[in-house]
Structure formats: structure tokens, C-alpha cells
Coordinates of C-alpha atoms and ligand atoms in Angstrom, one line a residue:
M282 CA 3.2 15.6 12.7
I283 CA 1.5 16.1 16.1
E284 CA 4.9 15.8 17.8
K285 CA 6.4 18.3 15.4
I286 CA 3.6 20.8 16.2
N287 CA 3.9 20.2 19.9
D288 CA 7.7 20.8 19.8
A289 CA 7.4 23.9 17.6
F290 CA 4.7 25.4 19.9
K291 CA 6.9 24.9 22.9
K292 CA 10.0 26.2 21.1
Y293 CA 8.3 29.4 19.7
Y294 CA 5.8 30.3 22.4
G295 CA 7.3 28.5 25.4
S296 CA 3.9 27.2 26.5
E297 CA 1.2 24.6 25.8
G298 CA -2.0 25.0 23.9
E299 CA -5.0 23.0 22.7
L300 CA -4.7 20.7 19.7
Y301 CA -7.3 20.5 16.9
T302 CA -7.5 18.7 13.5
S303 CA -9.5 19.0 10.4
P304 CA -9.2 16.6 7.4
G305 CA -9.0 16.7 3.6
R306 CA -11.7 15.1 1.6
V307 CA -12.5 12.8 -1.3
N308 CA -15.6 13.1 -3.4
I309 CA -17.2 9.9 -4.7
I310 CA -19.3 11.7 -7.2
G311 CA -21.0 15.1 -7.8
E312 CA -18.4 17.5 -9.2
H313 CA -19.0 21.2 -10.0
T314 CA -22.5 20.7 -8.6
D315 CA -22.1 22.3 -5.2
Y316 CA -22.0 26.0 -6.5
N317 CA -25.0 25.1 -8.7
F318 CA -26.9 24.2 -5.5
G319 CA -27.0 20.5 -6.5
Y320 CA -25.8 17.3 -4.8
V321 CA -22.4 16.0 -3.8
L322 CA -21.1 12.8 -2.1
P323 CA -17.9 13.5 -0.3
G324 CA -16.2 12.0 2.7
A325 CA -13.5 13.2 5.1
I326 CA -10.2 11.3 4.9
D327 CA -7.3 10.2 7.1
K328 CA -5.0 13.0 5.9
A329 CA -5.5 16.2 7.8
I330 CA -4.2 19.6 9.0
Y331 CA -3.3 19.8 12.7
A332 CA -3.1 23.0 14.7
K333 CA -2.3 24.1 18.2
I334 CA -3.7 27.3 19.6
K335 CA -3.5 29.4 22.7
P336 CA -4.9 32.9 23.4
N337 CA -2.0 35.2 24.1
G338 CA -3.8 38.2 25.7
E339 CA -2.7 40.6 23.0
R340 CA -4.2 41.8 19.7
N341 CA -1.6 40.0 17.6
C342 CA -1.6 36.5 16.1
R343 CA 1.7 34.8 15.9
I344 CA 1.6 31.9 13.4
Y345 CA 4.1 29.2 12.7
S346 CA 3.9 26.9 9.8
V347 CA 5.7 23.6 10.5
D348 CA 5.5 22.5 6.8
Y349 CA 7.0 25.7 5.5
N350 CA 9.3 26.3 8.5
D351 CA 8.1 29.9 8.3
S352 CA 6.3 32.3 10.5
A353 CA 3.9 35.3 10.2
E354 CA 2.5 37.9 12.7
F355 CA -0.4 40.2 12.2
S356 CA -3.0 42.0 14.3
V357 CA -6.6 40.7 14.4
D358 CA -7.5 44.3 13.7
S359 CA -5.4 44.6 10.6
N360 CA -7.1 45.2 7.3
E361 CA -4.1 44.2 5.2
L362 CA -3.9 40.8 3.5
P363 CA -0.7 39.0 4.6
K364 CA 1.8 38.5 1.9
K365 CA 2.3 34.8 2.5
Q366 CA -0.4 32.7 0.9
W367 CA -0.8 30.3 3.9
G368 CA -1.2 33.4 6.1
Q369 CA -4.0 34.7 3.9
Y370 CA -6.2 31.6 4.8
I371 CA -5.8 32.3 8.5
Y372 CA -6.3 36.0 8.1
G373 CA -9.4 35.4 5.9
V374 CA -11.0 33.0 8.4
I375 CA -10.4 35.6 11.2
K376 CA -12.0 38.4 9.1
E377 CA -15.0 36.2 8.2
I378 CA -15.6 35.3 11.9
Q379 CA -15.4 39.0 12.8
K380 CA -18.1 39.6 10.1
L381 CA -20.4 37.4 12.2
G382 CA -20.1 39.9 15.0
K383 CA -17.7 37.7 17.1
R384 CA -14.7 39.1 18.9
V385 CA -11.4 37.4 18.1
E386 CA -8.5 38.1 20.4
G387 CA -4.8 37.5 19.7
F388 CA -3.4 34.0 19.8
D389 CA -0.3 31.9 19.2
F390 CA -0.7 29.2 16.6
A391 CA 1.3 26.4 15.0
F392 CA 0.1 24.2 12.3
G393 CA 1.1 21.5 9.8
G394 CA -0.4 18.5 8.0
D395 CA -0.2 15.5 5.7
V396 CA -2.9 16.5 3.2
P397 CA -0.9 16.4 -0.1
L398 CA -0.9 19.9 -1.6
G399 CA -2.3 20.6 -5.0
A400 CA -3.7 17.1 -5.4
G401 CA -7.3 18.1 -5.1
L402 CA -7.8 16.8 -1.6
S403 CA -8.8 20.2 -0.3
S404 CA -5.9 21.0 1.9
S405 CA -7.1 24.6 1.9
A406 CA -10.5 23.7 3.2
A407 CA -8.9 21.6 5.9
L408 CA -6.8 24.6 6.9
E409 CA -9.7 27.0 6.9
S410 CA -11.8 24.5 8.9
V411 CA -9.2 23.8 11.6
V412 CA -8.4 27.5 12.0
G413 CA -12.2 28.4 12.4
F414 CA -12.8 25.4 14.7
A415 CA -9.8 26.2 16.9
I416 CA -10.6 29.9 17.2
S417 CA -14.2 29.3 18.0
E418 CA -13.2 26.8 20.8
A419 CA -10.3 28.9 22.1
F420 CA -12.5 32.0 22.5
G421 CA -15.8 30.2 23.3
L422 CA -17.5 31.8 20.3
G423 CA -19.9 28.9 19.9
L424 CA -19.9 28.8 16.1
S425 CA -21.8 25.8 14.6
R426 CA -20.2 23.5 12.1
F427 CA -22.6 25.0 9.5
Q428 CA -21.3 28.5 10.3
L429 CA -17.7 27.3 10.2
A430 CA -18.2 25.7 6.7
K431 CA -19.6 29.0 5.4
V432 CA -16.7 31.0 7.0
G433 CA -14.2 28.7 5.1
Q434 CA -16.1 29.1 1.9
M435 CA -16.3 32.9 2.2
C436 CA -12.6 33.0 3.1
E437 CA -12.0 31.4 -0.4
H438 CA -14.4 33.9 -2.1
N439 CA -13.1 37.0 -0.4
Y440 CA -9.5 36.4 0.3
V441 CA -8.3 33.7 -2.0
G442 CA -10.3 34.6 -5.0
V443 CA -12.0 31.2 -5.8
R444 CA -15.8 31.3 -5.9
C445 CA -16.0 27.8 -4.6
G446 CA -19.0 25.9 -3.4
I447 CA -19.4 24.5 0.1
M448 CA -18.5 20.8 -0.4
D449 CA -14.9 20.8 0.8
Q450 CA -15.4 22.7 4.0
F451 CA -18.6 20.8 4.7
A452 CA -16.9 17.4 4.3
S453 CA -13.9 18.6 6.4
L454 CA -16.3 19.6 9.3
F455 CA -19.1 17.1 9.1
G456 CA -17.2 13.9 8.0
Q457 CA -17.6 10.7 9.9
K458 CA -15.6 7.5 9.9
D459 CA -16.6 5.0 7.2
K460 CA -19.4 7.3 6.0
V461 CA -19.9 9.4 2.9
I462 CA -22.1 12.5 3.0
Q463 CA -24.9 13.1 0.5
L464 CA -25.2 16.8 0.8
D465 CA -28.0 18.9 -0.7
C466 CA -26.0 22.1 -1.4
R467 CA -29.2 24.2 -1.6
T468 CA -30.7 23.3 1.8
L469 CA -27.5 21.9 3.4
D470 CA -29.6 18.9 4.4
Y471 CA -27.4 15.9 4.5
K472 CA -27.5 12.1 4.9
L473 CA -24.7 9.8 5.8
Y474 CA -24.2 6.6 3.9
P475 CA -22.1 3.7 5.2
F476 CA -19.1 3.4 2.9
N477 CA -17.2 0.2 3.6
L478 CA -17.4 -1.5 0.3
E479 CA -16.6 -5.1 1.2
G480 CA -13.7 -6.4 -0.9
Y481 CA -12.8 -3.0 -2.4
K482 CA -10.3 -0.3 -1.8
V483 CA -10.4 3.4 -2.5
V484 CA -7.2 4.6 -4.1
L485 CA -6.2 8.0 -5.4
L486 CA -3.8 8.4 -8.3
D487 CA -2.2 11.8 -8.3
S488 CA -1.4 12.9 -11.9
Q489 CA 1.1 15.3 -10.3
V490 CA -0.1 17.9 -12.7
K491 CA -0.7 21.3 -11.1
H492 CA -2.5 23.6 -13.5
S493 CA -2.3 27.3 -13.0
L494 CA -5.6 27.4 -14.8
A495 CA -7.5 25.8 -11.9
S496 CA -8.8 28.9 -10.1
S497 CA -9.4 31.2 -13.2
E498 CA -11.2 28.5 -15.2
Y499 CA -13.1 27.4 -12.1
N500 CA -14.6 30.9 -11.9
V501 CA -15.3 30.9 -15.7
R502 CA -17.3 27.6 -15.3
R503 CA -19.3 29.1 -12.6
A504 CA -20.1 32.2 -14.7
Q505 CA -21.1 30.0 -17.6
C506 CA -23.6 28.1 -15.4
E507 CA -25.0 31.4 -14.2
E508 CA -25.4 32.5 -17.8
G509 CA -27.4 29.4 -18.6
V510 CA -29.7 30.1 -15.6
I511 CA -30.3 33.7 -16.7
T512 CA -31.5 32.4 -20.1
I513 CA -33.9 30.0 -18.6
Q514 CA -35.1 32.6 -16.1
K515 CA -36.4 34.7 -19.0
H516 CA -39.0 32.0 -19.7
V517 CA -39.6 30.0 -16.6
N518 CA -40.7 31.3 -13.2
G519 CA -39.1 30.2 -10.0
I520 CA -35.6 29.3 -11.4
E521 CA -32.8 30.3 -9.0
S522 CA -30.0 27.9 -10.0
L523 CA -29.3 25.0 -12.3
R524 CA -30.8 22.8 -9.5
D525 CA -34.2 24.1 -10.7
V526 CA -33.5 23.4 -14.4
N527 CA -34.2 20.0 -16.0
L528 CA -33.0 18.7 -19.4
D529 CA -36.4 19.5 -21.1
M530 CA -36.2 23.1 -20.1
L531 CA -32.5 23.3 -21.2
N532 CA -33.2 21.7 -24.5
T533 CA -36.2 24.0 -25.1
Y534 CA -34.1 27.1 -24.8
K535 CA -30.9 25.6 -26.2
N536 CA -30.9 27.9 -29.2
E537 CA -30.9 31.0 -27.0
M538 CA -27.5 30.2 -25.4
E539 CA -24.0 29.6 -26.7
E540 CA -23.3 26.0 -27.4
I541 CA -20.6 26.0 -24.7
V542 CA -23.0 27.3 -22.1
Y543 CA -25.5 24.6 -23.1
R544 CA -22.8 21.9 -22.6
R545 CA -21.8 23.2 -19.2
C546 CA -25.4 23.3 -18.0
K547 CA -26.2 19.9 -19.4
F548 CA -23.2 18.4 -17.5
V549 CA -24.4 19.8 -14.2
I550 CA -27.9 18.5 -14.7
D551 CA -26.6 15.1 -15.6
E552 CA -24.2 15.0 -12.8
N553 CA -26.8 15.8 -10.2
Q554 CA -28.8 12.8 -11.5
R555 CA -25.7 10.7 -11.3
V556 CA -25.3 11.5 -7.6
L557 CA -28.9 10.5 -6.9
D558 CA -28.5 7.3 -8.9
A559 CA -25.2 6.5 -7.2
C560 CA -26.7 7.0 -3.7
S561 CA -29.6 4.7 -4.4
A562 CA -27.2 2.1 -5.8
L563 CA -25.1 2.5 -2.6
E564 CA -28.2 2.0 -0.5
K565 CA -28.9 -1.3 -2.3
G566 CA -25.3 -2.4 -2.0
D567 CA -24.9 -2.2 -5.8
S568 CA -21.3 -1.0 -6.0
K569 CA -21.2 -1.8 -9.7
T570 CA -23.9 0.8 -10.7
M571 CA -22.3 3.3 -8.4
G572 CA -19.0 2.7 -10.2
E573 CA -20.6 3.1 -13.6
K574 CA -21.9 6.5 -12.5
M575 CA -18.3 7.5 -11.6
F576 CA -17.1 6.5 -15.2
G577 CA -20.0 8.6 -16.6
S578 CA -19.0 11.5 -14.4
H579 CA -15.5 11.5 -15.7
Q580 CA -16.7 11.4 -19.3
G581 CA -18.9 14.5 -18.7
L582 CA -16.2 16.4 -16.8
S583 CA -13.8 15.7 -19.7
K584 CA -16.0 16.3 -22.7
D585 CA -18.8 18.6 -21.6
Y586 CA -17.4 20.5 -18.7
E587 CA -13.8 20.4 -20.0
V588 CA -12.0 20.5 -16.7
S589 CA -9.9 17.4 -17.2
C590 CA -6.4 17.1 -18.8
P591 CA -4.6 14.4 -20.9
E592 CA -3.0 12.9 -17.8
L593 CA -6.3 12.5 -15.9
D594 CA -8.1 11.2 -19.0
F595 CA -5.3 8.6 -19.4
L596 CA -5.7 7.5 -15.7
A597 CA -9.5 7.3 -15.8
E598 CA -9.5 5.5 -19.2
Y599 CA -6.9 3.0 -18.2
A600 CA -8.8 2.2 -15.0
K601 CA -12.1 1.9 -16.8
N602 CA -10.6 -0.8 -19.0
Y603 CA -9.1 -2.6 -16.1
E604 CA -11.2 -5.6 -15.0
G605 CA -10.9 -5.1 -11.3
V606 CA -11.7 -1.4 -11.2
I607 CA -15.4 -0.7 -10.8
G608 CA -15.3 3.1 -10.8
S609 CA -12.8 5.8 -11.6
R610 CA -12.9 9.5 -12.4
M611 CA -11.1 12.8 -11.9
M612 CA -11.8 14.4 -8.6
G613 CA -12.2 18.0 -7.4
G614 CA -12.0 21.2 -9.5
G615 CA -9.9 19.6 -12.2
F616 CA -7.0 20.6 -14.5
G617 CA -4.8 18.3 -12.5
G618 CA -4.8 16.5 -9.2
C619 CA -6.1 13.0 -8.7
T620 CA -8.4 10.4 -10.0
I621 CA -10.4 8.4 -7.4
N622 CA -10.6 4.7 -8.1
I623 CA -12.6 1.9 -6.5
V624 CA -10.5 -1.2 -7.0
K625 CA -11.2 -4.9 -6.0
E626 CA -8.8 -5.8 -3.2
S627 CA -7.6 -8.9 -5.1
D628 CA -6.7 -6.8 -8.1
Y629 CA -5.2 -3.9 -6.3
D630 CA -1.5 -4.7 -6.6
G631 CA -1.7 -5.7 -10.3
F632 CA -3.6 -2.5 -11.1
I633 CA -1.2 -0.2 -9.3
H634 CA 1.7 -1.9 -10.9
Q635 CA 0.4 -1.7 -14.4
I636 CA -1.1 1.8 -14.4
T637 CA 2.1 3.1 -12.8
D638 CA 4.1 1.5 -15.5
R639 CA 1.9 2.7 -18.4
Y640 CA 1.6 6.3 -17.0
N641 CA 5.3 6.4 -16.6
S642 CA 5.9 5.4 -20.3
Q643 CA 3.4 7.9 -21.5
F644 CA 4.2 10.9 -19.3
G645 CA 7.8 10.2 -18.1
R646 CA 6.9 10.0 -14.4
P647 CA 4.8 7.8 -12.2
P648 CA 1.6 8.9 -10.6
R649 CA 1.6 9.3 -6.9
V650 CA -0.4 6.5 -5.2
I651 CA -2.5 7.8 -2.2
D652 CA -4.5 5.2 -0.2
V653 CA -7.3 6.8 1.8
V654 CA -9.6 5.7 4.6
I655 CA -12.9 7.6 5.1
S656 CA -12.5 9.2 8.6
D657 CA -13.9 11.7 11.1
G658 CA -14.2 15.4 10.5
A659 CA -12.9 18.4 12.5
R660 CA -12.3 17.7 16.2
K661 CA -10.3 18.5 19.3
L662 CA -7.6 16.0 20.0
Ligands
GLA552 C1 -13.3 22.5 -5.7 C2 -14.2 23.5 -4.9 C3 -15.5 22.8 -4.5 C4 -16.2 22.1 -5.7 C5 -15.1 21.3 -6.5 C6 -15.7 20.7 -7.8 O1 -12.9 21.5 -4.9 O2 -13.6 24.0 -3.8 O3 -16.4 23.7 -4.0 O4 -16.8 23.0 -6.6 O5 -14.0 22.0 -6.8 O6 -16.7 19.8 -7.5

């Protein structure tokens, strides 16, 4: 990929530039908790977006996408959203950086990557992060990784239309090799946990389902959580988000909210606790308990939060009943994408063989198997 980008850059712009990368992410546990200011446990992976940049002394950005073999050009002063979706991410990041009072000049840019698209590995956060990182470095803007994570998140809110939390961009920017990040999404305090589970492998099984519901239903879930918070706020002081709500409070005012709102909120409160439990298990080297929390997370995502689908339920259920799998659940926003599985090395081949076979008989196509290694976050190459 790096070679392709180098070649494309030379071909289209006739010069050299600086190369940057920012990865996709996995999330061990803590789903739909980030925008409720709770906890998550993601890590950056060895699949990333790569980008080469060079200031061109003009006001225009010339962009070339290696993966789409397509190009776009727009002015940094433009107020018109580019038509091409991939161009919108780059445009959105530029606009968000400008909102911070920073001056962005024109540049030449070529990018591409190996983060599978639509698999829930946050290829869009990887793109936002590498664009922000590269622009900040190229123009000496001195944006911190915290600022860049927020720039990426606000690009999603304001130019893509998904009111996402901060997990994906944070993981892409702050990831470290062999470590997962316990992030408190309220304070942005974080703690790195070593994640080299001796004798186990992390494998993703991509259902290859791409639901068009993902972004609209995502925003609906977020609104339902906010509705629950408003009900509790009428009775309890100091409540700002579901992070401040416990099960006792929720149960006390259960009758004042719709049943569906109650279930959404209960999931988030349970899921936050599961992240904390999984982290203390990880600290003690108790992979089994961590895995059980992952199974619990899937159950909640499927039944209470209702963001799963039959394909993901099948994969998680099959894995749960497989001896050598200690944890499995759907990962990311939901309605398609991957499950994340923690599998005993000695059982890996048998598991992949069997689950592929069964999934194929059930759904008429195999899942895509994606091995991942927890790796470093955004950097200059
Ligand atoms: C998507 C969003 C994240 C997070 C997850 C669900 O990946 O981008 O902010 O909310 O869904 O945990």
C-alpha cells in the first residue's frame, strides 16, 4: 500500500511528500457507552490508512484516493461539501481544524489503506485521524492528539451525520502496540493495559452484512439514552449523562419512561460495569472472566439495545458454545460488521473451520476471517 501511495503521489503531483498512518481499531468491550460518557476498552490494530501530504502553496487541496482510483479538488476556503463521500471526510476535518482558529493552506494528498470497509473497524476514524495528523504536522499547527480525536468526532457529527462518541478516533490516535486502552469518555483519562493473552488469539469474523440502518438507528439509540437521562434529571440533582445514573435510580423511575427507553438505559449501565469488571479481570490475568463479560455484552447488545442482527447472533452464539473460545461478541455500532473472538491458539484452526462451515450452510456465504494484532496509533512513517 505504501508503495502504491508513493507511486501515485509521484505520478499525480510530480514530487515527494511526508507519509503518515493511522489505524483502525477493535473494541474488547464497552459498546455504545462512549456517547453516554462511560467506559470503553479499545485498541488500535495492524490495519490502517496511509497518507502522503505536501503543502502546494495554493488554496486548493488536490486529493487522490488510491483505493477508489479517483480524485477530488476543492479549496480550503470552500463552504460546499464535496460530492464524493471520501472527500467529505477530508473536507470535514479541514473545516473542524479551521474552527479551532488554525490556518490550513492548500496541499497535495494521496491516501489508501487496508482497513476493511463497513466491517466495523472504524476505517472512517482512521481516515479522519490520519488527515488531521498529517495536516497538523505539515503546517506546524501543533494540534494535540486529544484535539485531533475531537476534530475527527466533530467531522462525523457535522459532515457525515453520525452523532458518534469519541472511542474510534481516540483509539486510532492513542493506540499502542500490545496494549488496550481503558478510556473514561467523560474525563478522557485513560489507562493502558497489556494485552498479550498468552495462548490466545484475537480473531474477527466479518458477517459481511452492511446494514443501511447503521447510522440512522445509531442516532435513535443516542436519543433514547438522552430521553432516559431527562426523566432521571427531573428527580435527581447532578445527573448529566447515563454515567451518573445507577440501576437503583433507573428502576425507581422506570414507570415514567417507555419500556424501550428503560431497556436502552439499563444496557448502558450494565455495559459500563462490564468494562470495569473486564479490566479488573485483565489486571489479574483472569482471561476467563474477561471473556464472560464479552458474552454478556453481546447478549445485552442483542436483546436490550437491539443493535445486532441474525448473522451476528449466530456467530456469537456458535462461538460461545465452542470449547476453545473464551469470549465473543458483536463489535462496534452494530447492524452488521464483525464479531470479536478470543480463541485458544490450539483450537483456532478447528474453530475457524467449523464456524465457517456452519455460517455458510446457514447464510449461503462464509464469514470473512480477519486476524488482528494490537498495534501503534497515528504516527509519521
Ligand atoms: C461506532 C461509533 C463509536 C461507538 C461505537 C459503539 O463505532 O463511532 O463512537 O459509539 O459505534 O460502541
